[in-house]
Amino acid sequence: MKLAICPGSFDPVTYGHLDIIRRSAGLVDKLIVAAFLNPTKHYMFTTEERIAMLKETTKDIPNVEVDAFDGLLNEYAAKKNCHLLIRGLRAFSDFEYEFQRALMIKRIDPTLETAFFMTDGRYSYLSSTGVRELAHFNGDVTSMVPPFVQEMIKRKVNSIKK
């Protein structure tokens, strides 16, 4: 079975993420979309909320499994008996960062391969950080995230501002 892991923070899930997830899921038998907890990041959404967003927005992709992990990606991949990582790229600046990460992972575990997917050009400007910032100031994110995620963002922003 061809298995891959698509790791990310998904804080929140954007149409850019979903583009990468859909396209990569079409190339493997099973795709694990794994939300990770990075202790250096300040998340808008809890791990449980990010998992809920991922499950709802990928429910129509039958070979996608949603999971979460903390710790080292190579250790998580080993637990899943997976040797292929999927990473999305928007711009050249993403490539430089992801390339360095891929080389580090390869150094730690030579059995792990990383495949890079360029996002559809419609989403090349899109980032979770940008969506969070825009939403914080009540900007319109309808073209950036699915309706379920829009509702979660609206509730979160309203609860933060109270």
mmCIF file of C-alpha atoms in Angstrom:
data_model
loop_
_atom_site.group_PDB
_atom_site.id
_atom_site.type_symbol
_atom_site.label_atom_id
_atom_site.label_comp_id
_atom_site.label_asym_id
_atom_site.label_seq_id
_atom_site.Cartn_x
_atom_site.Cartn_y
_atom_site.Cartn_z
ATOM 1 C CA MET A 1 0.000 0.000 0.000
ATOM 2 C CA LYS A 2 1.282 3.469 -0.891
ATOM 3 C CA LEU A 3 1.056 5.570 2.274
ATOM 4 C CA ALA A 4 1.988 9.221 2.767
ATOM 5 C CA ILE A 5 1.806 11.762 5.570
ATOM 6 C CA CYS A 6 0.911 15.387 4.958
ATOM 7 C CA PRO A 7 1.949 17.199 8.156
ATOM 8 C CA GLY A 8 1.121 20.782 9.037
ATOM 9 C CA SER A 9 -0.258 23.086 11.656
ATOM 10 C CA PHE A 10 -3.522 23.725 9.744
ATOM 11 C CA ASP A 11 -4.315 26.741 11.943
ATOM 12 C CA PRO A 12 -6.777 27.170 10.232
ATOM 13 C CA VAL A 13 -7.316 24.845 7.257
ATOM 14 C CA THR A 14 -7.291 26.853 4.026
ATOM 15 C CA TYR A 15 -8.264 26.140 0.431
ATOM 16 C CA GLY A 16 -4.534 25.968 -0.280
ATOM 17 C CA HIS A 17 -4.141 23.113 2.205
ATOM 18 C CA LEU A 18 -7.123 21.322 0.711
ATOM 19 C CA ASP A 19 -5.687 21.685 -2.795
ATOM 20 C CA ILE A 20 -2.484 19.918 -1.719
ATOM 21 C CA ILE A 21 -4.414 17.282 0.262
ATOM 22 C CA ARG A 22 -6.762 16.423 -2.620
ATOM 23 C CA ARG A 23 -4.040 16.217 -5.239
ATOM 24 C CA SER A 24 -1.641 14.163 -3.123
ATOM 25 C CA ALA A 25 -4.439 11.835 -1.947
ATOM 26 C CA GLY A 26 -5.017 11.007 -5.596
ATOM 27 C CA LEU A 27 -1.513 9.546 -5.852
ATOM 28 C CA VAL A 28 -1.464 7.269 -2.812
ATOM 29 C CA ASP A 29 -3.657 4.552 -1.339
ATOM 30 C CA LYS A 30 -3.850 6.333 2.008
ATOM 31 C CA LEU A 31 -2.941 9.861 3.071
ATOM 32 C CA ILE A 32 -2.585 10.722 6.737
ATOM 33 C CA VAL A 33 -3.167 14.430 7.267
ATOM 34 C CA ALA A 34 -1.464 15.085 10.578
ATOM 35 C CA ALA A 35 -1.809 18.266 12.587
ATOM 36 C CA PHE A 36 1.292 18.759 14.666
ATOM 37 C CA LEU A 37 1.867 20.640 17.855
ATOM 38 C CA ASN A 38 4.855 22.919 17.645
ATOM 39 C CA PRO A 39 5.655 24.320 21.102
ATOM 40 C CA THR A 40 7.209 27.449 19.562
ATOM 41 C CA LYS A 41 3.956 28.427 17.796
ATOM 42 C CA HIS A 42 1.007 30.281 19.247
ATOM 43 C CA TYR A 43 -2.072 28.611 17.801
ATOM 44 C CA MET A 44 -5.455 30.215 17.342
ATOM 45 C CA PHE A 45 -7.138 26.814 17.479
ATOM 46 C CA THR A 46 -6.616 23.897 19.818
ATOM 47 C CA THR A 47 -5.424 20.584 18.427
ATOM 48 C CA GLU A 48 -8.962 19.220 18.801
ATOM 49 C CA GLU A 49 -10.396 22.159 16.841
ATOM 50 C CA ARG A 50 -7.817 21.745 14.071
ATOM 51 C CA ILE A 51 -8.647 18.031 13.895
ATOM 52 C CA ALA A 52 -12.366 18.858 13.658
ATOM 53 C CA MET A 53 -11.671 21.289 10.797
ATOM 54 C CA LEU A 54 -9.582 18.719 8.954
ATOM 55 C CA LYS A 55 -12.129 15.930 9.417
ATOM 56 C CA GLU A 56 -14.992 18.086 8.198
ATOM 57 C CA THR A 57 -13.160 19.532 5.204
ATOM 58 C CA THR A 58 -11.711 16.197 4.034
ATOM 59 C CA LYS A 59 -14.713 13.963 4.736
ATOM 60 C CA ASP A 60 -15.374 13.591 1.006
ATOM 61 C CA ILE A 61 -11.866 12.214 0.322
ATOM 62 C CA PRO A 62 -12.196 8.514 1.152
ATOM 63 C CA ASN A 63 -8.513 7.656 1.524
ATOM 64 C CA VAL A 64 -7.682 10.499 3.941
ATOM 65 C CA GLU A 65 -7.164 9.815 7.629
ATOM 66 C CA VAL A 66 -6.834 12.736 10.046
ATOM 67 C CA ASP A 67 -4.512 12.496 13.028
ATOM 68 C CA ALA A 68 -2.409 14.665 15.346
ATOM 69 C CA PHE A 69 1.058 14.314 16.781
ATOM 70 C CA ASP A 70 3.720 16.102 18.731
ATOM 71 C CA GLY A 71 7.398 15.376 18.766
ATOM 72 C CA LEU A 72 9.613 14.511 15.830
ATOM 73 C CA LEU A 73 8.044 13.916 12.432
ATOM 74 C CA ASN A 74 10.437 11.082 11.620
ATOM 75 C CA GLU A 75 9.381 9.251 14.799
ATOM 76 C CA TYR A 76 5.717 9.737 13.943
ATOM 77 C CA ALA A 77 6.336 8.446 10.401
ATOM 78 C CA ALA A 78 8.136 5.382 11.803
ATOM 79 C CA LYS A 79 5.165 4.610 14.088
ATOM 80 C CA LYS A 80 2.900 4.744 11.039
ATOM 81 C CA ASN A 81 5.358 2.695 8.944
ATOM 82 C CA CYS A 82 5.372 5.518 6.413
ATOM 83 C CA HIS A 83 8.285 6.567 4.198
ATOM 84 C CA LEU A 84 6.748 9.439 2.209
ATOM 85 C CA LEU A 85 6.066 12.982 3.391
ATOM 86 C CA ILE A 86 4.011 15.489 1.423
ATOM 87 C CA ARG A 87 4.823 19.183 1.739
ATOM 88 C CA GLY A 88 3.028 22.048 0.042
ATOM 89 C CA LEU A 89 4.819 25.011 -1.505
ATOM 90 C CA ARG A 90 3.424 28.434 -2.365
ATOM 91 C CA ALA A 91 6.518 30.352 -3.365
ATOM 92 C CA PHE A 92 10.277 30.075 -3.654
ATOM 93 C CA SER A 93 10.658 31.205 -0.038
ATOM 94 C CA ASP A 94 8.652 28.132 1.033
ATOM 95 C CA PHE A 95 10.924 25.910 -1.038
ATOM 96 C CA GLU A 96 14.082 27.082 0.703
ATOM 97 C CA TYR A 97 12.617 26.427 4.151
ATOM 98 C CA GLU A 98 11.039 23.082 3.195
ATOM 99 C CA PHE A 99 14.160 21.948 1.336
ATOM 100 C CA GLN A 100 16.260 22.464 4.471
ATOM 101 C CA ARG A 101 13.704 20.562 6.559
ATOM 102 C CA ALA A 102 13.615 17.707 4.045
ATOM 103 C CA LEU A 103 17.401 17.447 4.085
ATOM 104 C CA MET A 104 17.444 17.391 7.880
ATOM 105 C CA ILE A 105 14.803 14.665 7.997
ATOM 106 C CA LYS A 106 16.698 12.690 5.356
ATOM 107 C CA ARG A 107 19.847 12.983 7.478
ATOM 108 C CA ILE A 108 18.000 11.707 10.552
ATOM 109 C CA ASP A 109 16.149 8.958 8.672
ATOM 110 C CA PRO A 110 17.450 8.073 5.189
ATOM 111 C CA THR A 111 14.318 5.990 4.486
ATOM 112 C CA LEU A 112 12.052 9.055 4.533
ATOM 113 C CA GLU A 113 11.357 10.791 1.225
ATOM 114 C CA THR A 114 9.726 14.206 0.856
ATOM 115 C CA ALA A 115 7.555 15.097 -2.122
ATOM 116 C CA PHE A 116 6.841 18.770 -2.778
ATOM 117 C CA PHE A 117 3.543 19.904 -4.275
ATOM 118 C CA MET A 118 3.133 23.377 -5.699
ATOM 119 C CA THR A 119 -0.226 24.784 -4.745
ATOM 120 C CA ASP A 120 -2.622 25.905 -7.424
ATOM 121 C CA GLY A 121 -1.760 29.471 -8.446
ATOM 122 C CA ARG A 122 -5.121 30.669 -7.091
ATOM 123 C CA TYR A 123 -3.822 29.965 -3.589
ATOM 124 C CA SER A 124 -0.180 31.021 -3.877
ATOM 125 C CA TYR A 125 -0.765 34.103 -1.707
ATOM 126 C CA LEU A 126 -2.713 32.205 0.938
ATOM 127 C CA SER A 127 -1.372 31.383 4.399
ATOM 128 C CA SER A 128 -2.978 30.450 7.690
ATOM 129 C CA THR A 129 -1.186 33.404 9.289
ATOM 130 C CA GLY A 130 -2.730 35.784 6.765
ATOM 131 C CA VAL A 131 -6.188 34.295 7.325
ATOM 132 C CA ARG A 132 -5.842 34.645 11.115
ATOM 133 C CA GLU A 133 -4.705 38.264 10.824
ATOM 134 C CA LEU A 134 -7.473 39.175 8.392
ATOM 135 C CA ALA A 135 -10.108 37.450 10.521
ATOM 136 C CA HIS A 136 -8.868 39.204 13.660
ATOM 137 C CA PHE A 137 -9.777 42.523 12.032
ATOM 138 C CA ASN A 138 -13.117 41.188 10.743
ATOM 139 C CA GLY A 139 -11.877 40.878 7.169
ATOM 140 C CA ASP A 140 -13.620 38.675 4.625
ATOM 141 C CA VAL A 141 -12.031 35.200 4.464
ATOM 142 C CA THR A 142 -14.793 33.506 2.430
ATOM 143 C CA SER A 143 -12.538 32.968 -0.594
ATOM 144 C CA MET A 144 -9.752 31.538 1.585
ATOM 145 C CA VAL A 145 -11.369 28.911 3.804
ATOM 146 C CA PRO A 146 -14.385 26.562 3.564
ATOM 147 C CA PRO A 147 -17.682 27.581 5.236
ATOM 148 C CA PHE A 148 -17.189 25.221 8.219
ATOM 149 C CA VAL A 149 -13.800 26.833 8.915
ATOM 150 C CA GLN A 150 -15.290 30.313 8.458
ATOM 151 C CA GLU A 151 -17.785 29.561 11.231
ATOM 152 C CA MET A 152 -15.070 28.243 13.527
ATOM 153 C CA ILE A 153 -12.980 31.352 12.884
ATOM 154 C CA LYS A 154 -15.935 33.642 13.549
ATOM 155 C CA ARG A 155 -16.690 31.918 16.868
ATOM 156 C CA LYS A 156 -13.024 31.961 17.894
ATOM 157 C CA VAL A 157 -12.516 35.640 17.019
ATOM 158 C CA ASN A 158 -15.709 36.590 18.874
ATOM 159 C CA SER A 159 -14.627 34.647 21.974
ATOM 160 C CA ILE A 160 -11.150 36.233 21.907
ATOM 161 C CA LYS A 161 -12.554 39.763 21.650
ATOM 162 C CA LYS A 162 -14.927 39.317 24.620
#
